mmCIF file of N, CA and C in Angstrom:
data_model
loop_
_atom_site.group_PDB
_atom_site.id
_atom_site.type_symbol
_atom_site.label_atom_id
_atom_site.label_comp_id
_atom_site.label_asym_id
_atom_site.label_seq_id
_atom_site.Cartn_x
_atom_site.Cartn_y
_atom_site.Cartn_z
ATOM 1 N N MET V 1 222.487 62.609 147.229
ATOM 2 C CA MET V 1 223.197 63.129 146.087
ATOM 3 C C MET V 1 222.970 62.211 144.896
ATOM 4 N N GLU V 2 222.954 62.801 143.736
ATOM 5 C CA GLU V 2 222.786 62.030 142.512
ATOM 6 C C GLU V 2 223.914 62.326 141.543
ATOM 7 N N THR V 3 224.204 61.355 140.707
ATOM 8 C CA THR V 3 225.155 61.525 139.618
ATOM 9 C C THR V 3 224.652 60.687 138.456
ATOM 10 N N ARG V 4 225.130 60.946 137.279
ATOM 11 C CA ARG V 4 224.667 60.218 136.090
ATOM 12 C C ARG V 4 225.794 59.372 135.504
ATOM 13 N N LEU V 5 225.386 58.298 134.870
ATOM 14 C CA LEU V 5 226.313 57.420 134.172
ATOM 15 C C LEU V 5 226.525 57.962 132.765
ATOM 16 N N SER V 6 227.790 58.111 132.364
ATOM 17 C CA SER V 6 228.089 58.622 131.017
ATOM 18 C C SER V 6 227.947 57.504 129.986
ATOM 19 N N SER V 7 228.008 57.872 128.715
ATOM 20 C CA SER V 7 227.923 56.880 127.635
ATOM 21 C C SER V 7 229.101 55.904 127.669
ATOM 22 N N LYS V 8 230.179 56.296 128.346
ATOM 23 C CA LYS V 8 231.355 55.426 128.476
ATOM 24 C C LYS V 8 231.325 54.597 129.763
ATOM 25 N N GLY V 9 230.210 54.665 130.502
ATOM 26 C CA GLY V 9 230.088 53.898 131.738
ATOM 27 C C GLY V 9 230.766 54.544 132.930
ATOM 28 N N GLN V 10 231.059 55.832 132.844
ATOM 29 C CA GLN V 10 231.748 56.544 133.924
ATOM 30 C C GLN V 10 230.753 57.336 134.766
ATOM 31 N N ILE V 11 231.100 57.509 136.035
ATOM 32 C CA ILE V 11 230.329 58.392 136.906
ATOM 33 C C ILE V 11 231.267 59.451 137.469
ATOM 34 N N THR V 12 230.695 60.573 137.847
ATOM 35 C CA THR V 12 231.460 61.616 138.521
ATOM 36 C C THR V 12 231.042 61.621 139.978
ATOM 37 N N LEU V 13 232.008 61.487 140.873
ATOM 38 C CA LEU V 13 231.701 61.578 142.297
ATOM 39 C C LEU V 13 231.589 63.051 142.665
ATOM 40 N N PRO V 14 230.522 63.440 143.356
ATOM 41 C CA PRO V 14 230.387 64.837 143.756
ATOM 42 C C PRO V 14 231.582 65.290 144.592
ATOM 43 N N SER V 15 231.961 66.551 144.430
ATOM 44 C CA SER V 15 233.139 67.075 145.129
ATOM 45 C C SER V 15 233.017 66.934 146.637
ATOM 46 N N GLU V 16 231.808 67.074 147.183
ATOM 47 C CA GLU V 16 231.621 66.925 148.631
ATOM 48 C C GLU V 16 232.005 65.516 149.088
ATOM 49 N N VAL V 17 231.647 64.516 148.307
ATOM 50 C CA VAL V 17 231.993 63.128 148.636
ATOM 51 C C VAL V 17 233.501 62.932 148.549
ATOM 52 N N ARG V 18 234.113 63.427 147.467
ATOM 53 C CA ARG V 18 235.571 63.291 147.313
ATOM 54 C C ARG V 18 236.307 63.969 148.457
ATOM 55 N N ARG V 19 235.841 65.141 148.835
ATOM 56 C CA ARG V 19 236.489 65.889 149.918
ATOM 57 C C ARG V 19 236.326 65.156 151.247
ATOM 58 N N ARG V 20 235.117 64.720 151.540
ATOM 59 C CA ARG V 20 234.846 64.051 152.817
ATOM 60 C C ARG V 20 235.646 62.758 152.962
ATOM 61 N N LEU V 21 235.787 62.009 151.864
ATOM 62 C CA LEU V 21 236.503 60.733 151.904
ATOM 63 C C LEU V 21 237.973 60.851 151.520
ATOM 64 N N LYS V 22 238.403 62.078 151.218
ATOM 65 C CA LYS V 22 239.792 62.347 150.837
ATOM 66 C C LYS V 22 240.209 61.497 149.635
ATOM 67 N N ILE V 23 239.337 61.459 148.637
ATOM 68 C CA ILE V 23 239.611 60.727 147.404
ATOM 69 C C ILE V 23 240.297 61.673 146.436
ATOM 70 N N ARG V 24 241.393 61.222 145.868
ATOM 71 C CA ARG V 24 242.162 62.051 144.934
ATOM 72 C C ARG V 24 242.269 61.369 143.575
ATOM 73 N N THR V 25 242.637 62.153 142.574
ATOM 74 C CA THR V 25 242.841 61.622 141.233
ATOM 75 C C THR V 25 243.816 60.446 141.290
ATOM 76 N N GLY V 26 243.448 59.354 140.668
ATOM 77 C CA GLY V 26 244.311 58.178 140.642
ATOM 78 C C GLY V 26 244.053 57.177 141.751
ATOM 79 N N ASP V 27 243.277 57.558 142.781
ATOM 80 C CA ASP V 27 242.956 56.608 143.845
ATOM 81 C C ASP V 27 242.157 55.443 143.267
ATOM 82 N N VAL V 28 242.332 54.273 143.848
ATOM 83 C CA VAL V 28 241.626 53.079 143.396
ATOM 84 C C VAL V 28 240.346 52.931 144.213
ATOM 85 N N LEU V 29 239.229 52.731 143.508
ATOM 86 C CA LEU V 29 237.945 52.487 144.155
ATOM 87 C C LEU V 29 237.507 51.069 143.821
ATOM 88 N N VAL V 30 237.088 50.328 144.837
ATOM 89 C CA VAL V 30 236.603 48.968 144.645
ATOM 90 C C VAL V 30 235.081 49.045 144.539
ATOM 91 N N VAL V 31 234.527 48.449 143.489
ATOM 92 C CA VAL V 31 233.083 48.466 143.265
ATOM 93 C C VAL V 31 232.509 47.114 143.674
ATOM 94 N N LYS V 32 231.501 47.145 144.551
ATOM 95 C CA LYS V 32 230.838 45.918 144.994
ATOM 96 C C LYS V 32 229.341 46.081 144.757
ATOM 97 N N THR V 33 228.702 45.024 144.281
ATOM 98 C CA THR V 33 227.255 45.073 144.101
ATOM 99 C C THR V 33 226.576 44.548 145.356
ATOM 100 N N VAL V 34 225.429 45.159 145.657
ATOM 101 C CA VAL V 34 224.626 44.746 146.799
ATOM 102 C C VAL V 34 223.205 44.543 146.278
ATOM 103 N N GLY V 35 222.769 43.310 146.214
ATOM 104 C CA GLY V 35 221.432 43.033 145.692
ATOM 105 C C GLY V 35 221.337 43.385 144.217
ATOM 106 N N GLU V 36 220.139 43.800 143.805
ATOM 107 C CA GLU V 36 219.870 44.092 142.400
ATOM 108 C C GLU V 36 220.017 45.564 142.042
ATOM 109 N N ASN V 37 219.953 46.474 143.025
ATOM 110 C CA ASN V 37 219.877 47.901 142.711
ATOM 111 C C ASN V 37 220.912 48.773 143.394
ATOM 112 N N SER V 38 221.884 48.195 144.054
ATOM 113 C CA SER V 38 222.819 49.019 144.821
ATOM 114 C C SER V 38 224.264 48.611 144.556
ATOM 115 N N ILE V 39 225.129 49.589 144.668
ATOM 116 C CA ILE V 39 226.568 49.332 144.611
ATOM 117 C C ILE V 39 227.226 50.048 145.779
ATOM 118 N N ILE V 40 228.369 49.557 146.154
ATOM 119 C CA ILE V 40 229.194 50.199 147.174
ATOM 120 C C ILE V 40 230.529 50.512 146.518
ATOM 121 N N LEU V 41 230.978 51.750 146.661
ATOM 122 C CA LEU V 41 232.319 52.131 146.220
ATOM 123 C C LEU V 41 233.182 52.212 147.465
ATOM 124 N N GLU V 42 234.243 51.469 147.484
ATOM 125 C CA GLU V 42 235.139 51.448 148.639
ATOM 126 C C GLU V 42 236.494 51.993 148.211
ATOM 127 N N VAL V 43 237.002 52.955 148.973
ATOM 128 C CA VAL V 43 238.315 53.521 148.666
ATOM 129 C C VAL V 43 239.370 52.529 149.125
ATOM 130 N N LYS V 44 240.225 52.120 148.207
ATOM 131 C CA LYS V 44 241.293 51.178 148.546
ATOM 132 C C LYS V 44 242.485 51.988 149.033
ATOM 133 N N ARG V 45 242.789 51.860 150.286
ATOM 134 C CA ARG V 45 243.890 52.604 150.898
ATOM 135 C C ARG V 45 245.112 51.710 151.018
ATOM 136 N N LYS V 46 246.275 52.301 150.817
ATOM 137 C CA LYS V 46 247.510 51.578 151.077
ATOM 138 C C LYS V 46 247.691 51.521 152.584
ATOM 139 N N ASP V 47 248.051 50.357 153.067
ATOM 140 C CA ASP V 47 248.308 50.220 154.495
ATOM 141 C C ASP V 47 249.589 50.948 154.847
ATOM 142 N N PHE V 48 249.540 51.709 155.922
ATOM 143 C CA PHE V 48 250.729 52.384 156.419
ATOM 144 C C PHE V 48 251.430 51.409 157.350
ATOM 145 N N VAL V 49 252.594 50.962 156.971
ATOM 146 C CA VAL V 49 253.322 49.961 157.745
ATOM 147 C C VAL V 49 254.508 50.632 158.416
ATOM 148 N N THR V 50 254.563 50.503 159.741
ATOM 149 C CA THR V 50 255.703 51.057 160.457
ATOM 150 C C THR V 50 256.830 50.041 160.452
ATOM 151 N N THR V 51 258.039 50.524 160.533
ATOM 152 C CA THR V 51 259.180 49.615 160.475
ATOM 153 C C THR V 51 259.964 49.588 161.778
ATOM 154 N N THR V 52 259.683 50.520 162.662
ATOM 155 C CA THR V 52 260.426 50.531 163.921
ATOM 156 C C THR V 52 259.474 50.729 165.091
ATOM 157 N N LYS V 53 259.891 50.305 166.246
ATOM 158 C CA LYS V 53 259.122 50.497 167.476
ATOM 159 C C LYS V 53 258.958 51.986 167.763
ATOM 160 N N GLN V 54 259.986 52.773 167.483
ATOM 161 C CA GLN V 54 259.927 54.214 167.718
ATOM 162 C C GLN V 54 258.808 54.853 166.894
ATOM 163 N N GLU V 55 258.681 54.467 165.626
ATOM 164 C CA GLU V 55 257.614 55.003 164.780
ATOM 165 C C GLU V 55 256.236 54.595 165.300
ATOM 166 N N GLU V 56 256.106 53.352 165.760
ATOM 167 C CA GLU V 56 254.839 52.899 166.330
ATOM 168 C C GLU V 56 254.479 53.723 167.559
ATOM 169 N N ASP V 57 255.453 53.983 168.426
ATOM 170 C CA ASP V 57 255.217 54.782 169.624
ATOM 171 C C ASP V 57 254.789 56.206 169.271
ATOM 172 N N ILE V 58 255.433 56.779 168.268
ATOM 173 C CA ILE V 58 255.087 58.137 167.835
ATOM 174 C C ILE V 58 253.664 58.165 167.289
ATOM 175 N N LEU V 59 253.310 57.188 166.468
ATOM 176 C CA LEU V 59 251.961 57.143 165.909
ATOM 177 C C LEU V 59 250.905 56.997 166.995
ATOM 178 N N THR V 60 251.184 56.163 167.985
ATOM 179 C CA THR V 60 250.244 55.987 169.081
ATOM 180 C C THR V 60 250.085 57.277 169.877
ATOM 181 N N ALA V 61 251.191 57.930 170.175
ATOM 182 C CA ALA V 61 251.158 59.153 170.986
ATOM 183 C C ALA V 61 250.505 60.325 170.263
ATOM 184 N N THR V 62 250.554 60.322 168.948
ATOM 185 C CA THR V 62 250.040 61.467 168.185
ATOM 186 C C THR V 62 248.793 61.132 167.375
ATOM 187 N N ALA V 63 248.157 60.015 167.682
ATOM 188 C CA ALA V 63 246.965 59.608 166.928
ATOM 189 C C ALA V 63 245.944 60.739 166.909
ATOM 190 N N GLY V 64 245.418 61.025 165.745
ATOM 191 C CA GLY V 64 244.407 62.059 165.594
ATOM 192 C C GLY V 64 244.943 63.445 165.318
ATOM 193 N N LEU V 65 246.248 63.641 165.422
ATOM 194 C CA LEU V 65 246.821 64.966 165.213
ATOM 195 C C LEU V 65 247.177 65.235 163.761
ATOM 196 N N TRP V 66 247.290 64.193 162.956
ATOM 197 C CA TRP V 66 247.731 64.349 161.576
ATOM 198 C C TRP V 66 246.536 64.410 160.645
ATOM 199 N N ARG V 67 246.644 65.194 159.573
ATOM 200 C CA ARG V 67 245.585 65.263 158.569
ATOM 201 C C ARG V 67 245.551 63.999 157.732
ATOM 202 N N ASP V 68 246.714 63.501 157.334
ATOM 203 C CA ASP V 68 246.773 62.298 156.515
ATOM 204 C C ASP V 68 248.167 61.692 156.598
ATOM 205 N N ARG V 69 248.344 60.553 155.934
ATOM 206 C CA ARG V 69 249.623 59.838 156.034
ATOM 207 C C ARG V 69 250.786 60.605 155.426
ATOM 208 N N ASN V 70 250.510 61.560 154.547
ATOM 209 C CA ASN V 70 251.591 62.354 153.962
ATOM 210 C C ASN V 70 252.265 63.238 155.011
ATOM 211 N N ASP V 71 251.492 63.729 155.994
ATOM 212 C CA ASP V 71 252.086 64.509 157.078
ATOM 213 C C ASP V 71 253.113 63.675 157.833
ATOM 214 N N ILE V 72 252.783 62.428 158.080
ATOM 215 C CA ILE V 72 253.688 61.538 158.812
ATOM 216 C C ILE V 72 254.927 61.248 157.972
ATOM 217 N N ALA V 73 254.739 60.973 156.698
ATOM 218 C CA ALA V 73 255.870 60.654 155.818
ATOM 219 C C ALA V 73 256.856 61.814 155.737
ATOM 220 N N ARG V 74 256.346 63.044 155.689
ATOM 221 C CA ARG V 74 257.235 64.208 155.599
ATOM 222 C C ARG V 74 258.119 64.348 156.838
ATOM 223 N N LEU V 75 257.633 63.906 157.983
ATOM 224 C CA LEU V 75 258.385 64.058 159.224
ATOM 225 C C LEU V 75 259.192 62.814 159.597
ATOM 226 N N SER V 76 259.064 61.764 158.811
ATOM 227 C CA SER V 76 259.758 60.518 159.097
ATOM 228 C C SER V 76 261.268 60.709 158.968
ATOM 229 N N PRO V 77 262.050 60.114 159.871
ATOM 230 C CA PRO V 77 263.507 60.248 159.799
ATOM 231 C C PRO V 77 264.106 59.630 158.536
ATOM 232 N N ARG V 78 263.361 58.783 157.844
ATOM 233 C CA ARG V 78 263.864 58.157 156.618
ATOM 234 C C ARG V 78 263.796 59.101 155.424
ATOM 235 N N HIS V 79 263.136 60.232 155.549
ATOM 236 C CA HIS V 79 262.968 61.147 154.404
ATOM 237 C C HIS V 79 263.863 62.352 154.525
#
């Protein structure tokens, strides 16, 4: 995939990349240079921190069943 650099130094990430990596408006991307001709964009994710043993057990038992951390937050007893 290709994208172009704008006059303001901005790039547009192709929608397929945003969808695959679940990147949304406002997400923070870390830019790292590799050698002379390459960069790496890394999505900076907030760590999901559990506060109780019960939540840890639920996450372990249901690993892979959730689409994203928002699904878990909606079902959390704290909400």
